[in-house]
Coordinates of C-alpha atoms in Angstrom, one line a residue:
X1 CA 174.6 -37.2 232.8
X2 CA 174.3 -33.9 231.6
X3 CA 171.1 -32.0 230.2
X4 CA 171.9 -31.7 226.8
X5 CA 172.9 -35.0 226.5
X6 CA 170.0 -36.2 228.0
X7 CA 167.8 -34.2 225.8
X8 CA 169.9 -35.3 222.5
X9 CA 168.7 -38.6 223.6
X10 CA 165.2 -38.7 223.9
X11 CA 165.5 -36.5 220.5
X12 CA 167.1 -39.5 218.8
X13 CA 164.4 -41.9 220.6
X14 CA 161.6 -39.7 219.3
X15 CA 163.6 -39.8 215.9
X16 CA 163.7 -43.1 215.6
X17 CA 160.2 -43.9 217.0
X18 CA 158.6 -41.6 214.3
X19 CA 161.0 -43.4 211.6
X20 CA 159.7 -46.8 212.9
X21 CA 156.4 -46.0 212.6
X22 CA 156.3 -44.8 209.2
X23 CA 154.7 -47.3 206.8
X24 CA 158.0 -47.4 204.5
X25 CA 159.8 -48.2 207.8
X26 CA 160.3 -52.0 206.9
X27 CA 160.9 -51.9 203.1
X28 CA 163.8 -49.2 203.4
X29 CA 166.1 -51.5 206.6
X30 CA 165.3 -54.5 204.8
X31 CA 166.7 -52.9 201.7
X32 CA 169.6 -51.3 203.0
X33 CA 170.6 -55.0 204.8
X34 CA 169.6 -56.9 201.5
X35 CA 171.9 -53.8 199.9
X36 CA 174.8 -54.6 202.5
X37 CA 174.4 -58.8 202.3
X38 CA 174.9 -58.5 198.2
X39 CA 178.0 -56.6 198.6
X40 CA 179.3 -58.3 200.8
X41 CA 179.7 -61.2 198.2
X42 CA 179.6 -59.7 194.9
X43 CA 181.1 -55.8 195.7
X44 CA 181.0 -55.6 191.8
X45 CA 176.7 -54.4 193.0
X46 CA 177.8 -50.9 193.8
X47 CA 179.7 -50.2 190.9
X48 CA 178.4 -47.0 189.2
X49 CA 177.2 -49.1 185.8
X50 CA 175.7 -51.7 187.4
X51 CA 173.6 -49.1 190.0
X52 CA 172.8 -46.7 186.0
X53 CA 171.0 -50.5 185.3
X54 CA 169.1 -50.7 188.5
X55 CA 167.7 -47.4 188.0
X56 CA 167.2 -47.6 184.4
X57 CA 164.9 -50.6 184.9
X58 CA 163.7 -49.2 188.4
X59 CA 162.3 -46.7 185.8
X60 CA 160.0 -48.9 183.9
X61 CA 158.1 -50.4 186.9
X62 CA 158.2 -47.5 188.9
X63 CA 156.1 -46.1 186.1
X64 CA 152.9 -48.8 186.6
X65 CA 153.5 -49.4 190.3
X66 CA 152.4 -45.9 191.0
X67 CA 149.5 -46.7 188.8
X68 CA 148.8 -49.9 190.6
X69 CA 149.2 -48.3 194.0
X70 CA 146.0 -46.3 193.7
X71 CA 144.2 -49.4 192.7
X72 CA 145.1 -51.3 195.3
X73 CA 144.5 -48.8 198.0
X74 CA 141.0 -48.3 197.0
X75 CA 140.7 -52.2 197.2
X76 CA 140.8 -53.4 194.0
X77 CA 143.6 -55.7 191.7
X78 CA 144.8 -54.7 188.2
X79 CA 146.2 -58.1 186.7
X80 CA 146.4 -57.0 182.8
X81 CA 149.3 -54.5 183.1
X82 CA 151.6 -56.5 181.4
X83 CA 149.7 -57.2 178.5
X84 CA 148.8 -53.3 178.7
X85 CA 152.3 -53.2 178.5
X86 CA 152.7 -55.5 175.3
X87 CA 150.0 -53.5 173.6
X88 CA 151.1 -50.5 174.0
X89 CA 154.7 -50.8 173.1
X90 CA 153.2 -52.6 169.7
X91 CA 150.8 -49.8 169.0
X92 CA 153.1 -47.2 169.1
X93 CA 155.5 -49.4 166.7
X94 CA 152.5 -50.3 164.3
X95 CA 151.9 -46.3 163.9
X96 CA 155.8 -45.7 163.4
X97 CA 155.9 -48.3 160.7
X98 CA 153.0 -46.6 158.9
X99 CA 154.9 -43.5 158.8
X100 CA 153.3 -41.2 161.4
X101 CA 155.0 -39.2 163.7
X102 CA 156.4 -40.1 166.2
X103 CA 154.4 -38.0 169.0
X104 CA 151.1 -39.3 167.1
X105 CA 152.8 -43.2 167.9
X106 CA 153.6 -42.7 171.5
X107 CA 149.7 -40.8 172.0
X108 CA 148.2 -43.9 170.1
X109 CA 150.1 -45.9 172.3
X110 CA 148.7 -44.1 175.2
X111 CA 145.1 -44.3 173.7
X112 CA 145.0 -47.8 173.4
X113 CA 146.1 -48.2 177.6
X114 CA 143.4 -45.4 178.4
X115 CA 141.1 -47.3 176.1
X116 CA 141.9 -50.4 178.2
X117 CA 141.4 -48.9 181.7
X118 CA 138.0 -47.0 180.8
X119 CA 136.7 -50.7 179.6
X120 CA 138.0 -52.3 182.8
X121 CA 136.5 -49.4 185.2
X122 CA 133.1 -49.9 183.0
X123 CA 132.9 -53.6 183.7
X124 CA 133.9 -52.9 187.4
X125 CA 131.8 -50.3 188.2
X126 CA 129.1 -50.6 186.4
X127 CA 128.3 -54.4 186.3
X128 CA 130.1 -55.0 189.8
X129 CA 132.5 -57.7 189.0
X130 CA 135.2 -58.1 190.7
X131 CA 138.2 -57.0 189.3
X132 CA 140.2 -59.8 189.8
X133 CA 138.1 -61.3 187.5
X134 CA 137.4 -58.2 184.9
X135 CA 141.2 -57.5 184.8
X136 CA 142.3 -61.4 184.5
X137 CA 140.0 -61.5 181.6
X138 CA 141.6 -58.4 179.9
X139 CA 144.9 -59.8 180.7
X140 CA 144.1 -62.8 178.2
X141 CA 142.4 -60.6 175.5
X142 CA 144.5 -57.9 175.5
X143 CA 147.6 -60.4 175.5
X144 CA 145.5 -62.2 172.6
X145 CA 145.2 -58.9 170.7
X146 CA 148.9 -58.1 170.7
X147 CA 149.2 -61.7 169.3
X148 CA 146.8 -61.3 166.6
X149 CA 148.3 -57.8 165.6
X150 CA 152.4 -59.1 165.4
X151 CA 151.7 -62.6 164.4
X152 CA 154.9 -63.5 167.3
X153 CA 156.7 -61.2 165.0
X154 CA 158.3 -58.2 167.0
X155 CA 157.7 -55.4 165.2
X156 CA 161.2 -53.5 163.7
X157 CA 163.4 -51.4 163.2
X158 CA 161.4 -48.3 165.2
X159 CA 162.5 -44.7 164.1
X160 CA 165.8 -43.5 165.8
X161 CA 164.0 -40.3 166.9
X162 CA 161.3 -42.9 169.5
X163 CA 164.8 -44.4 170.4
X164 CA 166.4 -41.4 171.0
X165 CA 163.3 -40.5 173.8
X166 CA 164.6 -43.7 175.8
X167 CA 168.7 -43.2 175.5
X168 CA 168.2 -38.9 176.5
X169 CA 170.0 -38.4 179.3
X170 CA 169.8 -35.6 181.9
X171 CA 172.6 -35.1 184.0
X172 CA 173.7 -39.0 183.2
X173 CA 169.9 -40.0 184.9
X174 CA 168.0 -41.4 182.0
X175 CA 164.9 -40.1 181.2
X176 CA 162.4 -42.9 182.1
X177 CA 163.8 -42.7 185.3
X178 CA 163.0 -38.6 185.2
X179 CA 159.6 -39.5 184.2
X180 CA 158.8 -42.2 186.4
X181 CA 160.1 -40.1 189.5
X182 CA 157.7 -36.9 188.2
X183 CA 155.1 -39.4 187.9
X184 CA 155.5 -40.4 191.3
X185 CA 156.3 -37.2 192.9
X186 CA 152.7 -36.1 191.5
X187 CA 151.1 -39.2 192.5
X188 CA 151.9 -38.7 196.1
X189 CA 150.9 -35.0 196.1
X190 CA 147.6 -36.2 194.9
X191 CA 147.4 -38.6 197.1
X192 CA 148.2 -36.7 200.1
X193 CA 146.7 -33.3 199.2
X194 CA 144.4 -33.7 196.7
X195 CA 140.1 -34.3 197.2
X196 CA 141.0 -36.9 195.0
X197 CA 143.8 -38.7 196.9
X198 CA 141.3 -38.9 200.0
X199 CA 138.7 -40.2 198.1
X200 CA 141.2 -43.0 197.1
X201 CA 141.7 -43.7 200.7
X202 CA 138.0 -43.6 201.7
X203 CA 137.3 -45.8 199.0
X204 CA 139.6 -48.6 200.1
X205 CA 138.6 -47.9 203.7
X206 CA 135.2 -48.4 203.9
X207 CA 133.1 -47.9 200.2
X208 CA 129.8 -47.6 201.6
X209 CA 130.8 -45.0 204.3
X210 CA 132.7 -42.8 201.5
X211 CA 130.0 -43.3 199.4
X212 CA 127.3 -41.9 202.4
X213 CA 129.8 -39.1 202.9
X214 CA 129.2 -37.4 199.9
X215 CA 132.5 -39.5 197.6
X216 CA 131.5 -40.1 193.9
X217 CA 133.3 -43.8 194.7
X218 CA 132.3 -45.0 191.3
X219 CA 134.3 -42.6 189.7
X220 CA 137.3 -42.4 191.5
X221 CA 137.2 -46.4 191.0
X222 CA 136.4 -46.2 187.3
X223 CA 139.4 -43.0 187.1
X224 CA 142.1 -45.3 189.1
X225 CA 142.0 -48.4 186.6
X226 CA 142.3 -45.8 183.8
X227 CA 145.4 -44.1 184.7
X228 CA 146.9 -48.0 185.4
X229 CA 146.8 -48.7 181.8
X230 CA 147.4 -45.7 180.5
X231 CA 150.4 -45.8 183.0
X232 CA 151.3 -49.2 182.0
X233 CA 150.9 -48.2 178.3
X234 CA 153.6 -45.4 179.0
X235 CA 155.8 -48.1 180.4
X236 CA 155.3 -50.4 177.3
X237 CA 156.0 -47.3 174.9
X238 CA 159.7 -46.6 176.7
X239 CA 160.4 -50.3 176.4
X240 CA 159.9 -50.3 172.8
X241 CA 162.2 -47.6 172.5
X242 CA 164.7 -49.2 175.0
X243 CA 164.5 -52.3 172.6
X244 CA 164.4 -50.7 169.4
X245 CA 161.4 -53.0 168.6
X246 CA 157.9 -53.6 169.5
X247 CA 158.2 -57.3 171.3
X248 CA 154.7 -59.4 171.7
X249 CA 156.7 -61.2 174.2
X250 CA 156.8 -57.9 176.5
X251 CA 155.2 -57.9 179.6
X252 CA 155.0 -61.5 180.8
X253 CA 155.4 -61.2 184.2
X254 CA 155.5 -58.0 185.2
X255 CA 152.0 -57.6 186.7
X256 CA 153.6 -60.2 189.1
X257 CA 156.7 -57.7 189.5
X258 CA 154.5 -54.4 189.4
X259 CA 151.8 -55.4 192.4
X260 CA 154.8 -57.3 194.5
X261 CA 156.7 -54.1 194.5
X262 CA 153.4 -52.2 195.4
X263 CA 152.7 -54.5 198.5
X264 CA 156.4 -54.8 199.6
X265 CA 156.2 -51.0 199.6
X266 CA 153.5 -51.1 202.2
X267 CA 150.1 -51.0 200.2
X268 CA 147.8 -52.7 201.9
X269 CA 146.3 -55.5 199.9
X270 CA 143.1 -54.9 201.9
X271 CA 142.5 -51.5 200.7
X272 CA 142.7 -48.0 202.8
X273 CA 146.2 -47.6 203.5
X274 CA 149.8 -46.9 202.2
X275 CA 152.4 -44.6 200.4
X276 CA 153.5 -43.2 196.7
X277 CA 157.1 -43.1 198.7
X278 CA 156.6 -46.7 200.0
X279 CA 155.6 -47.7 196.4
X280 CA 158.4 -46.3 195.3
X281 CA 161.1 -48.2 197.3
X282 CA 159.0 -51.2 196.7
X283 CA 159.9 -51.1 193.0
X284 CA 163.8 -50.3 193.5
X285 CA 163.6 -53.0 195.4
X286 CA 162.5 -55.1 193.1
X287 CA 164.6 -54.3 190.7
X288 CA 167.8 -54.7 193.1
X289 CA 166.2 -58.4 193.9
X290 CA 166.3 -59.5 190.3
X291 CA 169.5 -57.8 189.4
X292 CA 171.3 -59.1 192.4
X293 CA 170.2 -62.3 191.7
X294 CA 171.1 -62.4 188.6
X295 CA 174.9 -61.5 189.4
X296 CA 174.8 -63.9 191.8
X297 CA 174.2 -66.2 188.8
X298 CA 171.1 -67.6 190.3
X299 CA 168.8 -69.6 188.1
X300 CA 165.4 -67.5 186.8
X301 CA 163.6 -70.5 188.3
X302 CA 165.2 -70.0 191.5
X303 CA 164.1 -66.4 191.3
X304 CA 161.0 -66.4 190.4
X305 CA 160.4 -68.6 193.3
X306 CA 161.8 -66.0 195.3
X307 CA 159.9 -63.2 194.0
X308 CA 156.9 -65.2 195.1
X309 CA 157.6 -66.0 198.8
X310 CA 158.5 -62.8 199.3
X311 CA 155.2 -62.1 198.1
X312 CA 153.4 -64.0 200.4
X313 CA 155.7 -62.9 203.2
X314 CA 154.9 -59.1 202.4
X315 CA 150.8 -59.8 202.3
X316 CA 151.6 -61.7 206.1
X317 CA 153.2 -59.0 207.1
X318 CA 150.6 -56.4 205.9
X319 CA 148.1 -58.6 207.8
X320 CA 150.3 -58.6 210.8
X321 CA 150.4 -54.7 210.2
X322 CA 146.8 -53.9 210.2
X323 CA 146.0 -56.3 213.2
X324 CA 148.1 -54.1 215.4
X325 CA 147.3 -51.3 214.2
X326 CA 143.6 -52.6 214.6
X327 CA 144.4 -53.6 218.4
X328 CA 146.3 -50.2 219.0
X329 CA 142.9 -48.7 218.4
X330 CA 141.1 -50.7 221.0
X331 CA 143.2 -49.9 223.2
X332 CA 143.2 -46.4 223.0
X333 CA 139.3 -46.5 222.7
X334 CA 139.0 -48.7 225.9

């Protein structure tokens, strides 16, 4: 065998060994074989207005799952995005109604999900209970408040200009699908470059060391839970103009959808590790999952039963994940 083809070898294994070790490794070949069994028996998956829906909705939890990354990779739990959701969609409708503008309805809108993530940080930081707890709590009351303020009622007709922010297109890519890639593209510069971004990590690796190191950790836990809900907010905003009304029925569910598509992308429920890219492939995934199964006329009963295995099978195999990588290091020490 000849040098070059030698060498074009061992370049393909060291390819292919730096591709497998990359934490989005598993979500994107288990995608593109998901991608590859669903053609196979309904090729009607890969037609160009069926993959414009996949995106379009991709858009809409890509949005909080970026939000909901941070949190969990500094070890904490956000369950009250879909009401956050809910609320902010109605907000934003409520202020449209009263005749505002429409920028003053989408920044209300946002308010309100800031508002929601600087009382959830509060509680968390400052009286130390868990999150689970703080943001299961907020889940209900927010949930509660969107109740109180429609009466079940969805809130209609929105202006056509708020509408007209959801249907824009650039170059036939809708624009929550713009926004929730900018949003992402940022997020991982943060995370990767930023003082912030490494305080995120340090936080979910080990608190008390980040916090002898010299990392304001109550902060940058209290900052992370606000940009969640302001996130999920934003998300709850483009739905209402999506819908054309403000629906107290939005959101139920999609915490479930949001932190499944976070974990599947490889961030670790344990805290300290994974990737704005990994998140990001997590939610198309998701949103492939539920529209696949939905052509394949399964019944939503049947899906959301699959939605939660996988669940459980992606936290098993983060587990399985971080005890090799925890062995690995032995090793290497020994």
């Amino acid at each position: 065998m000849s040098d070059s083809k030698k060498n074009s070898k061992q370049h393909l294994r060291s390819k292919f060994g730096w591709f497998m070790r990359r934490q989005e490794s598993s979500i994107i070949i288990a995608s593109v074989l998901y991608i590859i069994f669903v053609t196979c028996i309904n090729p009607g998956f890969l037609s160009p207005d069926n993959i414009f829906n996949v995106l379009r909705s991709t858009g809409f939890t890509l949005i909080t799952v970026i939000g909901m990354a941070l949190v969990l990779i500094t070890g904490g739990l956000d369950l009250s995005v879909g009401s956050v959701l809910a609320l902010g969609g109605v907000i934003t409708g409520m202020v449209c109604q009263a005749g505002l503008p429409v920028g003053a309805a989408i920044l209300a809108g946002l308010l309100i999900g800031c508002l929601i993530g600087c009382i959830n940080g509060f509680i968390i930081v400052k009286a130390g209970i868990p999150p689970l707890i703080v943001t299961l709590g907020m889940q209900y009351a927010a949930r509660g408040l969107v109740s109180v303020l429609t009466q079940g009622v969805p809130i209609y007709p929105l202006p056509q200009s708020l509408m007209n922010i959801e249907q824009t297109r650039i170059f036939h890519i809708p624009m929550v699908v713009i926004v929730a890639l900018l949003i992402a593209f940022i997020g991982h510069i943060i995370l990767s470059k930023a003082p912030f971004g490494r305080a995120v990590f340090a936080l979910g690796g080990n608190e008390e060391a980040a916090r002898i190191s010299g990392i304001n950790t109550r902060q940058t836990k209290f900052l992370v839970y606000v940009v969640t809900s302001t996130l999920a907010a934003l998300a709850g905003v483009f739905m209402a103009a999506r819908l054309g009304s403000a629906e107290a029925a939005a959101g139920n569910g999609y915490e479930l959808t949001v932190i499944c598509g976070a974990i599947i992308g490889g961030i670790s429920t344990f805290g300290g590790m994974g990737s704005i890219i990994g998140a990001t492939i997590g939610a198309l995934f998701m949103e492939i999952l539920t529209n696949s199964l939905t052509l394949m006329r399964v019944s939503v009963y049947w899906q959301n039963l699959v939605v939660g295995v996988i669940l459980v099978l992606a936290v098993l195999l983060d587990q399985y994940k971080r005890q090799m990588i925890l062995r690995n290091s032995i090793k290497s020490k020994a």
